[in-house]
Short mmCIF file of C-alpha atoms and ligand atoms in Angstrom, two decimals:
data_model
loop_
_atom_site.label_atom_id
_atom_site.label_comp_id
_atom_site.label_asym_id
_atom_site.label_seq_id
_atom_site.Cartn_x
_atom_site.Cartn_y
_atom_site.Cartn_z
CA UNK A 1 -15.96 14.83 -8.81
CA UNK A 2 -17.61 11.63 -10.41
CA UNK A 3 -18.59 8.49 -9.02
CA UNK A 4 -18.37 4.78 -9.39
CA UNK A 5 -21.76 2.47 -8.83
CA UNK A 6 -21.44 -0.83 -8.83
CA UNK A 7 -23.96 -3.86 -8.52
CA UNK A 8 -22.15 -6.80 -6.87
CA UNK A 9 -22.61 -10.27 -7.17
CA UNK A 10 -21.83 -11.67 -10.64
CA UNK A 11 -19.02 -13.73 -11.42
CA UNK A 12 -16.13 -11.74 -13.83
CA UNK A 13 -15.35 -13.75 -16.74
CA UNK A 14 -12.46 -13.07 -19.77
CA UNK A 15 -9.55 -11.29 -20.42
CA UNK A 16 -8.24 -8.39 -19.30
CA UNK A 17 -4.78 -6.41 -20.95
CA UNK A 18 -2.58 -4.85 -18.20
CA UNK A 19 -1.03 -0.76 -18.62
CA UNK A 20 2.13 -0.33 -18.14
CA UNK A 21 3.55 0.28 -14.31
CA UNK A 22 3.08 3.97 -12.80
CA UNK A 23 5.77 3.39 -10.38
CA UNK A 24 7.83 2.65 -13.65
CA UNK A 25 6.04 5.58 -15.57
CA UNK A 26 7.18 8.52 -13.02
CA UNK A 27 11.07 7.75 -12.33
CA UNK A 28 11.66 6.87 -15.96
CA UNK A 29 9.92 9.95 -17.64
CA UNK A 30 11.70 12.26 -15.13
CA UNK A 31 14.78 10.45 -15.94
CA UNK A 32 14.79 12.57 -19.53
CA UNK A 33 16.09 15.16 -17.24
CA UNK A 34 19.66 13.83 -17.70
CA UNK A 35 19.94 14.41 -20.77
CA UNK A 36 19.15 17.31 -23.38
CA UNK A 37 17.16 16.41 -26.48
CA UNK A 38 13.88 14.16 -27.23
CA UNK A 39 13.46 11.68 -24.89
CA UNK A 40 10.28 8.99 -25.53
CA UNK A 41 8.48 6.37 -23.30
CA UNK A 42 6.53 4.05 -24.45
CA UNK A 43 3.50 1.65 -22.82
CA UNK A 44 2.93 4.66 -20.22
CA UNK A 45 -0.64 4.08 -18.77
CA UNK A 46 -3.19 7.32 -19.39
CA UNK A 47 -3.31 8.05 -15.35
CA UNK A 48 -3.76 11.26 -14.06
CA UNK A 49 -0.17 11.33 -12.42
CA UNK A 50 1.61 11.63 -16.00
CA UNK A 51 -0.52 14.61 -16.54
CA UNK A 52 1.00 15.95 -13.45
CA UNK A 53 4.17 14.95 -14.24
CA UNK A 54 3.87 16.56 -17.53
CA UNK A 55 2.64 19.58 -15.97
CA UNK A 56 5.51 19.52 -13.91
CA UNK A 57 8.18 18.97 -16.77
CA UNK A 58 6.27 22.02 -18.63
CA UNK A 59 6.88 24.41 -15.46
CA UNK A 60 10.65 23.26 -15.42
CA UNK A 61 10.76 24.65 -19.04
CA UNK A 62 11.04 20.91 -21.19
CA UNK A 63 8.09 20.58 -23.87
CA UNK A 64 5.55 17.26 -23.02
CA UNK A 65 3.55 15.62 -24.90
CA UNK A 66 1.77 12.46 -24.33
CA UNK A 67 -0.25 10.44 -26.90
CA UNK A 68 -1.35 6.88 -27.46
CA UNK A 69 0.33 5.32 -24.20
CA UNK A 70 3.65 7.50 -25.37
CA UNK A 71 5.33 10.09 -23.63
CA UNK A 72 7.46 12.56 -25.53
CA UNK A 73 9.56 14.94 -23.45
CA UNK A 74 12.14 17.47 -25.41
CA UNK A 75 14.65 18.52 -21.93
CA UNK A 76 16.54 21.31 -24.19
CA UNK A 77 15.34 24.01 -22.56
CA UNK A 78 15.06 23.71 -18.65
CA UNK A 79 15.12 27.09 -16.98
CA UNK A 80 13.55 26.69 -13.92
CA UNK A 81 14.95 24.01 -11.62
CA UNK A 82 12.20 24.38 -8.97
CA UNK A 83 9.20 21.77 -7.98
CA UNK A 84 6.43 23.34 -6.43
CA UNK A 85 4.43 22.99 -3.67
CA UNK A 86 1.17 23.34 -5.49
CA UNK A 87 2.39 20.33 -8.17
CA UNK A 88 4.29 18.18 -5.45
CA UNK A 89 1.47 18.25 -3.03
CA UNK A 90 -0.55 16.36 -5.53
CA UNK A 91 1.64 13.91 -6.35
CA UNK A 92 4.87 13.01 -3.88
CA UNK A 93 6.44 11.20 -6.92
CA UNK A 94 7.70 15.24 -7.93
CA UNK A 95 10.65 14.46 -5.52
CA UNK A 96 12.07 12.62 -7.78
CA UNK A 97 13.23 15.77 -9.64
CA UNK A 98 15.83 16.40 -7.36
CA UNK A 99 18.63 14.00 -8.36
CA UNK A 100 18.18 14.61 -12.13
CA UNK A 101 17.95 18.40 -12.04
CA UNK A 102 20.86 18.33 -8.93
CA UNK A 103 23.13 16.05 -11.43
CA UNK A 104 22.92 17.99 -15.17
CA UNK A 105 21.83 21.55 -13.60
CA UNK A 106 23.92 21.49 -10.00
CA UNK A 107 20.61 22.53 -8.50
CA UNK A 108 17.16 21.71 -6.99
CA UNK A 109 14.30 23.82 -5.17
CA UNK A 110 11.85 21.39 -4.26
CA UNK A 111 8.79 21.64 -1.65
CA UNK A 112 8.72 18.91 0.73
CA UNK A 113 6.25 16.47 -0.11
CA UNK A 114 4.64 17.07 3.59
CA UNK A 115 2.54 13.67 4.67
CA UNK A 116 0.23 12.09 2.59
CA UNK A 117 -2.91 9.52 3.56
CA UNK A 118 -0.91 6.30 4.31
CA UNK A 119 1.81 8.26 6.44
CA UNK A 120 4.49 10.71 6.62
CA UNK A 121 6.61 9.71 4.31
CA UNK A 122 9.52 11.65 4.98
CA UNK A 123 12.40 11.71 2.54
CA UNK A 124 15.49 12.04 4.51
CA UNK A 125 17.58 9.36 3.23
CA UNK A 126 16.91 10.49 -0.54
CA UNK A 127 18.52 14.11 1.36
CA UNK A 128 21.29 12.10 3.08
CA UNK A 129 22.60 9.98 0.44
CA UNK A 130 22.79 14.00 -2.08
CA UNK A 131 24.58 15.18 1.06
CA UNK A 132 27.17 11.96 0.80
CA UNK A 133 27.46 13.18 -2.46
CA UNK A 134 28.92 16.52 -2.08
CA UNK A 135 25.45 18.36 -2.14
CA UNK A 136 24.39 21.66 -0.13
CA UNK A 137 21.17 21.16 1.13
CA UNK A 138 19.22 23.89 3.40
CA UNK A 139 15.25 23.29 4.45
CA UNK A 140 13.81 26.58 3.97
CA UNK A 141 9.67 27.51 4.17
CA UNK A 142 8.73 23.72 3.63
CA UNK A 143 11.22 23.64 0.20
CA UNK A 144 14.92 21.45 -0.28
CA UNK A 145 16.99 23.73 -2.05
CA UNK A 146 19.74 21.50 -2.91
CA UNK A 147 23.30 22.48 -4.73
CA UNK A 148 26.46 21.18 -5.75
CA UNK A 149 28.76 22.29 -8.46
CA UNK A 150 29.30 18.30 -9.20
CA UNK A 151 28.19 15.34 -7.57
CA UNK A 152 30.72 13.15 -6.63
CA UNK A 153 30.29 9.10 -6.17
CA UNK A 154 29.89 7.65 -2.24
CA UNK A 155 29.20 4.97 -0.32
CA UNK A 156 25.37 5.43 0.35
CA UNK A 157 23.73 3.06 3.01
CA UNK A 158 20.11 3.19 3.25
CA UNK A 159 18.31 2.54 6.62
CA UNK A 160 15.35 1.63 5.24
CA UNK A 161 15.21 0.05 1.15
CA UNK A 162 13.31 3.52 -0.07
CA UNK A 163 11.83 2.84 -3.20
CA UNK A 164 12.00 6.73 -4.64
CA UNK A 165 14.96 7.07 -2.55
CA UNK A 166 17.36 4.69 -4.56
CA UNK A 167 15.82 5.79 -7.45
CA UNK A 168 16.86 9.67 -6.61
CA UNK A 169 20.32 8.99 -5.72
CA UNK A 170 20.45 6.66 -9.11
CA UNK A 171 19.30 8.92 -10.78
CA UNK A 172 21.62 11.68 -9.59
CA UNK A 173 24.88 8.97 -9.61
CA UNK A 174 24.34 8.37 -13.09
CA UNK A 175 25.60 11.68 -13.80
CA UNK A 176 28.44 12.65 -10.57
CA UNK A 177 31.91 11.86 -10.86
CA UNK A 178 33.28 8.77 -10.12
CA UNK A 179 31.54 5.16 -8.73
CA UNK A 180 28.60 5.03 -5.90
CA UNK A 181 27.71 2.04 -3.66
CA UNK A 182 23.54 1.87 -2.80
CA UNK A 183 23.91 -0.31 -0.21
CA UNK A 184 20.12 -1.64 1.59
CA UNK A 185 18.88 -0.27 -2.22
CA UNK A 186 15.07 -0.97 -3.17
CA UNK A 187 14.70 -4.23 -5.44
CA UNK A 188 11.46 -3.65 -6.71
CA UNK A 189 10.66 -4.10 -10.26
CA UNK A 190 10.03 -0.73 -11.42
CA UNK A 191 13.60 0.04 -10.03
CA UNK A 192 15.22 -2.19 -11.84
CA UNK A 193 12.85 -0.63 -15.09
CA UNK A 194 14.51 2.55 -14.32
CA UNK A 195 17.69 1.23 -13.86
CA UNK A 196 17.43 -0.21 -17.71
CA UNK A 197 16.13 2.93 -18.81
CA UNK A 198 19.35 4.69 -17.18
CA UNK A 199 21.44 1.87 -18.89
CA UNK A 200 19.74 2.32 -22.04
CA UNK A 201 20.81 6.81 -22.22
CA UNK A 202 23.96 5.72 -21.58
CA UNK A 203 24.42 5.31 -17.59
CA UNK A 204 26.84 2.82 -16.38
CA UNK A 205 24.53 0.50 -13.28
CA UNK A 206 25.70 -2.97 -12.12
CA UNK A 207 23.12 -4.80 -9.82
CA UNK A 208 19.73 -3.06 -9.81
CA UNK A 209 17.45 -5.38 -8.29
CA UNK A 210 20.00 -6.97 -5.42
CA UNK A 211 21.08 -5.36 -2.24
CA UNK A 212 23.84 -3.21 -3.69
CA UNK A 213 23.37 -1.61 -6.75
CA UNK A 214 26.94 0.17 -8.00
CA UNK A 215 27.10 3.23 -10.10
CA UNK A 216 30.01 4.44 -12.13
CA UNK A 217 29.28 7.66 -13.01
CA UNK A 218 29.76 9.20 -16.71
CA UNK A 219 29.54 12.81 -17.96
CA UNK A 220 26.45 12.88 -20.52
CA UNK A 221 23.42 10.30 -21.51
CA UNK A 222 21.93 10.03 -24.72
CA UNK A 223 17.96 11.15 -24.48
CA UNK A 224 15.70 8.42 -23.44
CA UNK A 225 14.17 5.78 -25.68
CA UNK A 226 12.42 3.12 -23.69
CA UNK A 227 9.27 1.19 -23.07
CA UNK A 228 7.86 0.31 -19.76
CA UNK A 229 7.08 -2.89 -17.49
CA UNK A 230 3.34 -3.65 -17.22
CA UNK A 231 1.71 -2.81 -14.07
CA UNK A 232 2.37 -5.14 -11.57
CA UNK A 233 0.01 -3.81 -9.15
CA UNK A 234 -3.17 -3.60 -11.58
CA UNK A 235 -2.51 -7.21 -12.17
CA UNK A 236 -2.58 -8.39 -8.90
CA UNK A 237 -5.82 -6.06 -8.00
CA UNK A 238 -7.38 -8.19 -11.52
CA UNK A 239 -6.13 -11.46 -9.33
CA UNK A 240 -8.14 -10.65 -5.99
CA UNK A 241 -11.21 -9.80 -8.62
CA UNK A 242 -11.33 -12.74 -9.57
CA UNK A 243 -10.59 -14.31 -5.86
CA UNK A 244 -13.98 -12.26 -4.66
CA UNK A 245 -16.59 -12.81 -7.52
CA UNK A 246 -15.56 -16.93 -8.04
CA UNK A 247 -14.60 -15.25 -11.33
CA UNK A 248 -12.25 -16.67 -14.47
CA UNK A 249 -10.08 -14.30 -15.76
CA UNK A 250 -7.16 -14.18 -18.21
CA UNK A 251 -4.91 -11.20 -17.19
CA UNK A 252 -2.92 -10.60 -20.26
CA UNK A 253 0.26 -8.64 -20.51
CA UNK A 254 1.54 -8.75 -17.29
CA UNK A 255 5.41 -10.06 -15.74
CA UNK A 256 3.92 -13.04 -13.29
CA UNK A 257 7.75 -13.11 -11.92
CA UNK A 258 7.21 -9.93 -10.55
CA UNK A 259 4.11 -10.99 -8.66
CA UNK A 260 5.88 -14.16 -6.45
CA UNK A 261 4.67 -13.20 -3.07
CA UNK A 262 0.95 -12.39 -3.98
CA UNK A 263 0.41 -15.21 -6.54
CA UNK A 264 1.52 -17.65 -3.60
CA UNK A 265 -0.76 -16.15 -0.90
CA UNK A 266 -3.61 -15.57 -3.68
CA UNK A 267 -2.86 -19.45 -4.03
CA UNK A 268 -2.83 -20.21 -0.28
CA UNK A 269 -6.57 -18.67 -0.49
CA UNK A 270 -8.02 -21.22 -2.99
CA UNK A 271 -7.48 -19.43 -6.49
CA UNK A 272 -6.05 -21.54 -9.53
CA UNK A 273 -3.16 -20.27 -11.43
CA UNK A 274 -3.41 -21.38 -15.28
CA UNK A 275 -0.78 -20.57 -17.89
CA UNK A 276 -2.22 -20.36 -20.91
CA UNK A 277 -1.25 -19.06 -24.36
CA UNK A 278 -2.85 -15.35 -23.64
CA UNK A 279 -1.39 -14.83 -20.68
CA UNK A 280 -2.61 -16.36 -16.86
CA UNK A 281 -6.29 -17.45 -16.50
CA UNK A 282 -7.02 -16.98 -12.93
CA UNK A 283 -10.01 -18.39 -11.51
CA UNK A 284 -11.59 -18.01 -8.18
CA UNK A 285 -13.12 -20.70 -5.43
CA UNK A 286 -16.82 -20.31 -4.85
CA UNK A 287 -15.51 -19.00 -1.21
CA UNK A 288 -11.95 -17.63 -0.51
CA UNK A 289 -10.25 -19.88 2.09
CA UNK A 290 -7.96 -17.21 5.10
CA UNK A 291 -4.46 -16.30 4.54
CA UNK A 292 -2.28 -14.08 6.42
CA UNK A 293 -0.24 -11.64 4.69
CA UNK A 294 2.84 -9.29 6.20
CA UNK A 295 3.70 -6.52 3.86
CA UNK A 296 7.55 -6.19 3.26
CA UNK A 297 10.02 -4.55 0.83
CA UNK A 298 10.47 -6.51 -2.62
CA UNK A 299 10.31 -9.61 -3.02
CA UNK A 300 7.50 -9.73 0.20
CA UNK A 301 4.00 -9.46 -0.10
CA UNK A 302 3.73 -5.69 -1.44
CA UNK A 303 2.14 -2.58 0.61
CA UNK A 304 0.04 -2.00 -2.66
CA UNK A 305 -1.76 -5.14 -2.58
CA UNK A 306 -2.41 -5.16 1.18
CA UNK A 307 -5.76 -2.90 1.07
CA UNK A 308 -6.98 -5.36 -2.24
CA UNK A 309 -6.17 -8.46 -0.33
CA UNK A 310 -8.02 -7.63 3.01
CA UNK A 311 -11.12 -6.85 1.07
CA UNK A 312 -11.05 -10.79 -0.43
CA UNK A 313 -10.27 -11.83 3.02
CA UNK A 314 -13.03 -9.95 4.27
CA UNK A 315 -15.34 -12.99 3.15
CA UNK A 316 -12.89 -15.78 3.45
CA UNK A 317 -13.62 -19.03 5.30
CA UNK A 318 -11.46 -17.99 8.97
CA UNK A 319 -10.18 -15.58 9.87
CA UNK A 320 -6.40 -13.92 8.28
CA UNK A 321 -4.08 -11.69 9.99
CA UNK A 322 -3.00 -8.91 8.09
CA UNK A 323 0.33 -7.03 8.91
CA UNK A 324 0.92 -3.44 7.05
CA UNK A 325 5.12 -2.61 8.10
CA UNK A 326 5.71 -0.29 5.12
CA UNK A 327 3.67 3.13 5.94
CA UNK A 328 2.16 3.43 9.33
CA UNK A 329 -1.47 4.35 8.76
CA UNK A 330 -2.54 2.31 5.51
CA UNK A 331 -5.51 0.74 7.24
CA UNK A 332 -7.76 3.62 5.60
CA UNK A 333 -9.99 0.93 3.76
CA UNK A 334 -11.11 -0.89 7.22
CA UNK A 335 -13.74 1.78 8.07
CA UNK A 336 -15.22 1.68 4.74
CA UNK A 337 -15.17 -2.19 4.33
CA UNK A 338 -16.87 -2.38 7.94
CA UNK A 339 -19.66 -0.25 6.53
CA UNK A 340 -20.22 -3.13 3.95
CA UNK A 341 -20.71 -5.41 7.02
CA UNK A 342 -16.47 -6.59 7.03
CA UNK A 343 -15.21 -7.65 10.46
CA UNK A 344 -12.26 -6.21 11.13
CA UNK A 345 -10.13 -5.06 14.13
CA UNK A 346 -7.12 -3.31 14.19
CA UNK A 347 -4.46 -3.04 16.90
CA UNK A 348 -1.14 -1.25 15.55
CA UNK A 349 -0.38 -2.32 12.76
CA UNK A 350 -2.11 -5.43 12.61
CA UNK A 351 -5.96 -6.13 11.12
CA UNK A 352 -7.50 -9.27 11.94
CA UNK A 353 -10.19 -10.61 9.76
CA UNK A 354 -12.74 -12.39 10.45
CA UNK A 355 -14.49 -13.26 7.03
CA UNK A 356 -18.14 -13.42 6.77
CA UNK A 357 -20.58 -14.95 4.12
CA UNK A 358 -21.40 -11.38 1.80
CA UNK A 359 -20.42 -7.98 2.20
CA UNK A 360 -23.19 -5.79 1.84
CA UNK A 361 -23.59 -2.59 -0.11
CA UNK A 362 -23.01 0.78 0.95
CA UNK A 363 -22.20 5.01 0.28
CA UNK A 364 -18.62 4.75 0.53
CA UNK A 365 -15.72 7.17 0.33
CA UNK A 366 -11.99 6.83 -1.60
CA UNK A 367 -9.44 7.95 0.65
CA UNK A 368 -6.09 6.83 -1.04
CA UNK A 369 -5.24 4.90 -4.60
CA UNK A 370 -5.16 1.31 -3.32
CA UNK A 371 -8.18 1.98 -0.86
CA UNK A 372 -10.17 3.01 -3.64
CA UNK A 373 -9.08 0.10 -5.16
CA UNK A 374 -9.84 -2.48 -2.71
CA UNK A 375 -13.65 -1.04 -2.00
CA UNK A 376 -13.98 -1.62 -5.84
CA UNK A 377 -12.86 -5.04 -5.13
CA UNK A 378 -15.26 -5.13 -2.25
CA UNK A 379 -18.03 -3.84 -4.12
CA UNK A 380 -17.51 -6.27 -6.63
CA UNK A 381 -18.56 -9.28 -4.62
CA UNK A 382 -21.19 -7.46 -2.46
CA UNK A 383 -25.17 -7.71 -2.73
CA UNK A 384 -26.67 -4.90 -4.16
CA UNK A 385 -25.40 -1.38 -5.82
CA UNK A 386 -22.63 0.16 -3.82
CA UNK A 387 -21.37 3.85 -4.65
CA UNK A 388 -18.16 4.96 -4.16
CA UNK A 389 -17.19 8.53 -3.85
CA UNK A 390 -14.47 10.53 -4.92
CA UNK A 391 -12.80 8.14 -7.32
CA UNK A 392 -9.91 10.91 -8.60
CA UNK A 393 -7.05 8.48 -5.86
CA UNK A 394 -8.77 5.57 -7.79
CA UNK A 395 -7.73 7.47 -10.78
CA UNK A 396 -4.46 8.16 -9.94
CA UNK A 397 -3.03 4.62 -10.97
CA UNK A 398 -5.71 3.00 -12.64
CA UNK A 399 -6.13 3.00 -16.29
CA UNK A 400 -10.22 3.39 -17.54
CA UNK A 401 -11.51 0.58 -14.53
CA UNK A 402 -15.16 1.81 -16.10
CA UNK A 403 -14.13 0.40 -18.91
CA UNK A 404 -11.90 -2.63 -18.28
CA UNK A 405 -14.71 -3.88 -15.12
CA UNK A 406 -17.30 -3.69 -17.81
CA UNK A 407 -15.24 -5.72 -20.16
CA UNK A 408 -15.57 -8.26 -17.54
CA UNK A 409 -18.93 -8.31 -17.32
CA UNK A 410 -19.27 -6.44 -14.39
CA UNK A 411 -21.80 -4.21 -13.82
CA UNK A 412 -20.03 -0.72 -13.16
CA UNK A 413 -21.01 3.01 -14.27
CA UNK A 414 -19.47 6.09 -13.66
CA UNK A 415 -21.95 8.81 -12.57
CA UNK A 416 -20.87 12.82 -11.92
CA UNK A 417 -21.60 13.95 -8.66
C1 EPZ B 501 6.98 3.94 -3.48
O1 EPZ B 501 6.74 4.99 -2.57
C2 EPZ B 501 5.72 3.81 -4.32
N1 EPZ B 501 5.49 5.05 -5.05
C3 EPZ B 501 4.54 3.50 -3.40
O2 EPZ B 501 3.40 3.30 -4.22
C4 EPZ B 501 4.83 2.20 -2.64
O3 EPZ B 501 3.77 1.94 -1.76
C5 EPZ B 501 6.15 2.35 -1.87
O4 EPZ B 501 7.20 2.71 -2.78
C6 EPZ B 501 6.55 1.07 -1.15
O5 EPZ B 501 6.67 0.04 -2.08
C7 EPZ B 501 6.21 5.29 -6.16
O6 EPZ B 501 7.04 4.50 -6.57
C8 EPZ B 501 5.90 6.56 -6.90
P1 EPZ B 501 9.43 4.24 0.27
P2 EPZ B 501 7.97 5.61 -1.71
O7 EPZ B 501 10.34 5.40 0.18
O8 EPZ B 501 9.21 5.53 -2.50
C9 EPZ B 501 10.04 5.42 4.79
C10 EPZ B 501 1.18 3.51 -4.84
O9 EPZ B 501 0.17 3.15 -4.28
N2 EPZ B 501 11.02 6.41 4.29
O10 EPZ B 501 9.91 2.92 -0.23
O11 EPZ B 501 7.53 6.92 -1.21
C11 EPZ B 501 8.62 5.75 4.36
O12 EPZ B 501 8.04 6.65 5.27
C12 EPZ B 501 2.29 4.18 -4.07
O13 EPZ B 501 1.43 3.34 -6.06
C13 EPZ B 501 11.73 7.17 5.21
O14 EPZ B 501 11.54 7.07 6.43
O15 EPZ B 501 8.06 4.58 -0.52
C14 EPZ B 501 7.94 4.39 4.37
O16 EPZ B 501 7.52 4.12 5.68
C15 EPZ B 501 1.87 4.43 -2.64
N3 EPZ B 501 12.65 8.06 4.76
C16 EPZ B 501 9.05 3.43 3.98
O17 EPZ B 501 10.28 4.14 4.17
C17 EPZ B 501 12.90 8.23 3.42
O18 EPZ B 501 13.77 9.06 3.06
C18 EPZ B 501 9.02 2.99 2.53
O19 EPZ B 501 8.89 4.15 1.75
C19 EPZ B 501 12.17 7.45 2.50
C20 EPZ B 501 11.24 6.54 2.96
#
C-alpha cells in the first residue's frame, strides 16, 4: 500500500485539466451491455474502478480494453450473467449490472453490495422498481438473482432520488416493452450523461435530469459510441484547494453549470470566481470566511464535496454548520482532521466547525474516497509534512493527484509503505 506526504503551507498556483466523471464512467461503460458488438467510451479517467469494472465485464464473458482515457468493450459474447461478491464488494457501482444483463439476457445473479464506509446503502428501490417491471427476484446467500422473460414498462416511484437506482431501472427500461414513468428520479449530471449515452445506442428517454424521466422502450440499441462529462467532483475538490492554500488556480475542462450549489457556497466563503479563456481561475482569500453547507440530492450542495468543504472550513474565520442527509455515517474525515488540530463536534448528523488559524500536521489514515480527499485538502494548508496512509479509496476516483498537486506547485510525493 503506498503513501502520500505532503508539506503544507504554500500557495497552489496554475492550471489544472479535469478527467472525465467516474460516476459517468461506471453506468455508461456497463451500459454496452445492451447491446452486442463494440461499444467505445471516450474521456474515461485511469481510476482504479474501471479496472474493476473491466474485470468485471471480462468475468461476464465481453472482451475490455482500456487505453489512452478510452474504453473499448466488445458485449458479443456474455455467458455468465453473474456479479460476484469478491468484484462487487470492491466496488458497489457492480450493481449496476443488473438492469442491463436483466433487459438483453432476462437474467441477473448479483451479490448484494453489503454496507460500505459512509453507510448501508441498501438497494431496495433499484429491486422494487425490476419487480414493477415484471421481474422475479429471490435474495439467496447475500446474492439478487433476478429473472424475467421480458421486462415490461411501469410506473416506478422512487422514495428516495437513488442515483444508481434510476440509472438501473433506465438502464433496464431502455430495453422492456412498452413506456416507464421514473417518478422522484436522480437529476444529477452523470445521469443525465448516461441518459445521452442510452439516447445515443438507440434508447428512446424524454426528461433525464427533471423529476420524471419517461422511457419508451425499444427492442435493440446500436453498441455504444460516446464520450464522457468531466468530473464534476475533482473540480470542485481543485476549488476548496485553492480556498485552503490562498491559492490561484485555473481549473480547465470542467462543466461550471454542474457545480451551482458549491461554486455559490465556495463564494459565500471568500473565493473569486474568474472566467477566463482557459477555463475558471479560482483564487483563494488569505483566510476562508464560515459557511454552512446541507448536503442534498442534485441540484443541492453534493454529499461528495461535504468531507472537502469541512476541511476548508476547518480554518475559516467562525464557525459553519455542516449537515450530511445523504448517507448516515460520512463524518469519517472528522477524527482525522481533529488530529491536525480541527475543531469539530458532531451530534447526528450535524458537524459544527469551529475554524482555527492552521491545521497542523499529522500520521493520518484514508478511510473512504472523498475522506481521503479532504485530508489531502487538509494537508495542503497545514504546517509541516503530513502522511497519509492507505491512499488506494483516494485512488479510487482520482486521476494521478501525485502528479496534478505537483503541477501546482505543491509539494506532494508518493512513498510505498
Ligand atoms: C451515487 O451512489 C454515487 N456513486 C455516490 O458517489 C454519491 O455519493 C451518491 O450517488 C449520492 O450522490 C456512483 O454514482 C457510482 P444513492 P448511490 O442511491 O447511487 C439510499 C463517490 O464518492 N438508498 O443516490 O449508491 C442510500 O442508502 C460515491 O463517488 C436506499 O435507501 O447513492 C443513501 O442514503 C460515494 N435504497 C441515499 O439513498 C436504495 O435502493 C442516496 O443513495 C438506494 C439508495
Amino acid at each position: 500500500m503506498d503513501k502520500l506526504i505532503i508539506r503544507g503551507g504554500r500557495r497552489l498556483k496554475g492550471d489544472v485539466e479535469i478527467s472525465g466523471a467516474k460516476n459517468a464512467a461506471l453506468p455508461i461503460i456497463l451500459a454496452s451491455l445492451l447491446s452486442s458488438g463494440f461499444g467505445t467510451v471516450s474521456r474515461v479517467p485511469d481510476l482504479r474502478d474501471i479496472l474493476t469494472i473491466g474485470q468485471l465485464l471480462e468475468y461476464l464473458g465481453a472482451e475490455f480494453h482500456y487505453e489512452d482515457k478510452k474504453a473499448v468493450i466488445n458485449t458479443e459474447r456474455i455467458g455468465i450473467f453473474e456479479a460476484p461478491y469478491e468484484l462487487v464488494r470492491t466496488m458497489r457501482a457492480s450493481v449496476l449490472v443488473i438492469g442491463p444483463l436483466l433487459a438483453r439476457f432476462g437474467k441477473a445473479k448479483v451479490s448484494l453490495p453489503g454496507g460500505c464506509a459512509i453507510g448501508a446503502r441498501p438497494i431496495n428501490l433499484h429491486l422494487m422498481g425490476l419487480e414493477k417491471m415484471g421481474a422475479k427476484i429471490e435474495l439467496e446467500s447475500g446474492y439478487v438473482i433476478a429473472k424475467a422473460k421480458r421486462l415490461k414498462g411501469a410506473l416506478i416511484y422512487l422514495d428516495i432520488p437513488t442515483v444508481t437506482g434510476t440509472e438501473n431501472l433506465m438502464m433496464a427500461a431502455s430495453l422492456a416493452k412498452g413506456r416507464t414513468l421514473l417518478e422522484n428520479a436522480a437529476k444529477e449530471p452523470e445521469v443525465v450523461d448516461l441518459a445521452n449515452a442510452l439516447i445515443s445506442m438507440g434508447a428512446k428517454i424524454k426528461g433525464a435530469g427533471e423529476s420524471v424521466i419517461e422511457i419508451e422502450g425499444v427492442d435493440e440499441l446500436r453498441p455504444l459510441n460516446y464520450s464522457i462529462i468531466p468530473d464534476r467532483i475533482e473540480a470542485g475538490t481543485f476549488m476548496t484547494i485553492a480556498g485552503i492554500t490562498a491559492g490561484d488556480i485555473i481549473i480547465k475542462g470542467c462543466r461550471l453549470e454542474h457545480l451551482d450549489a458549491p461554486i455559490i457556497k465556495l463564494i459565500e466563503a471568500g473565493l473569486v470566481f474568474e472566467n477566463v479563456s482557459e477555463g475558471m481561475r479560482v483564487i483563494g482569500p488569505p483566510r476562508p470566511k464560515a459557511a454552512d453547507v446541507k448536503t442534498m440530492p442534485y441540484p443541492g450542495f453534493p454529499t461528495d464535496m461535504q468531507a472537502q468543504f469541512m476541511a476548508l472550513m476547518s480554518i475559516a474565520e467562525g464557525t459553519s454548520i455542516i449537515k450530511e442527509t445523504i448517507f448516515e455515517n460520512r463524518f469519517m474525515h472528522v477524527a482525522e482532521l481533529r488530529r491536525m488540530g480541527a475543531d469539530i463536534t458532531v451530534e447526528g448528523c450535524t458537524a459544527t466547525v469551529k475554524g482555527i488559524r492552521r491545521l497542523r500536521c499529522a500520521p493520518l489514515m484514508a478511510t473512504d474516497l472523498r475522506a481521503s480527499a479532504s485530508l489531502i485538502v487538509a494537508a495542503l494548508a497545514a504546517e509541516g509534512e503530513t502522511t497519509i496512509h492507505r491512499i488506494y479509496h483516494l485512488e479510487r476516483g482520482y486521476e494521478k493527484m501525485e502528479e496534478k498537486l505537483p503541477g501546482l506547485g505543491a509539494d506532494v510525493r508518493r512513498v510505498r509503505e
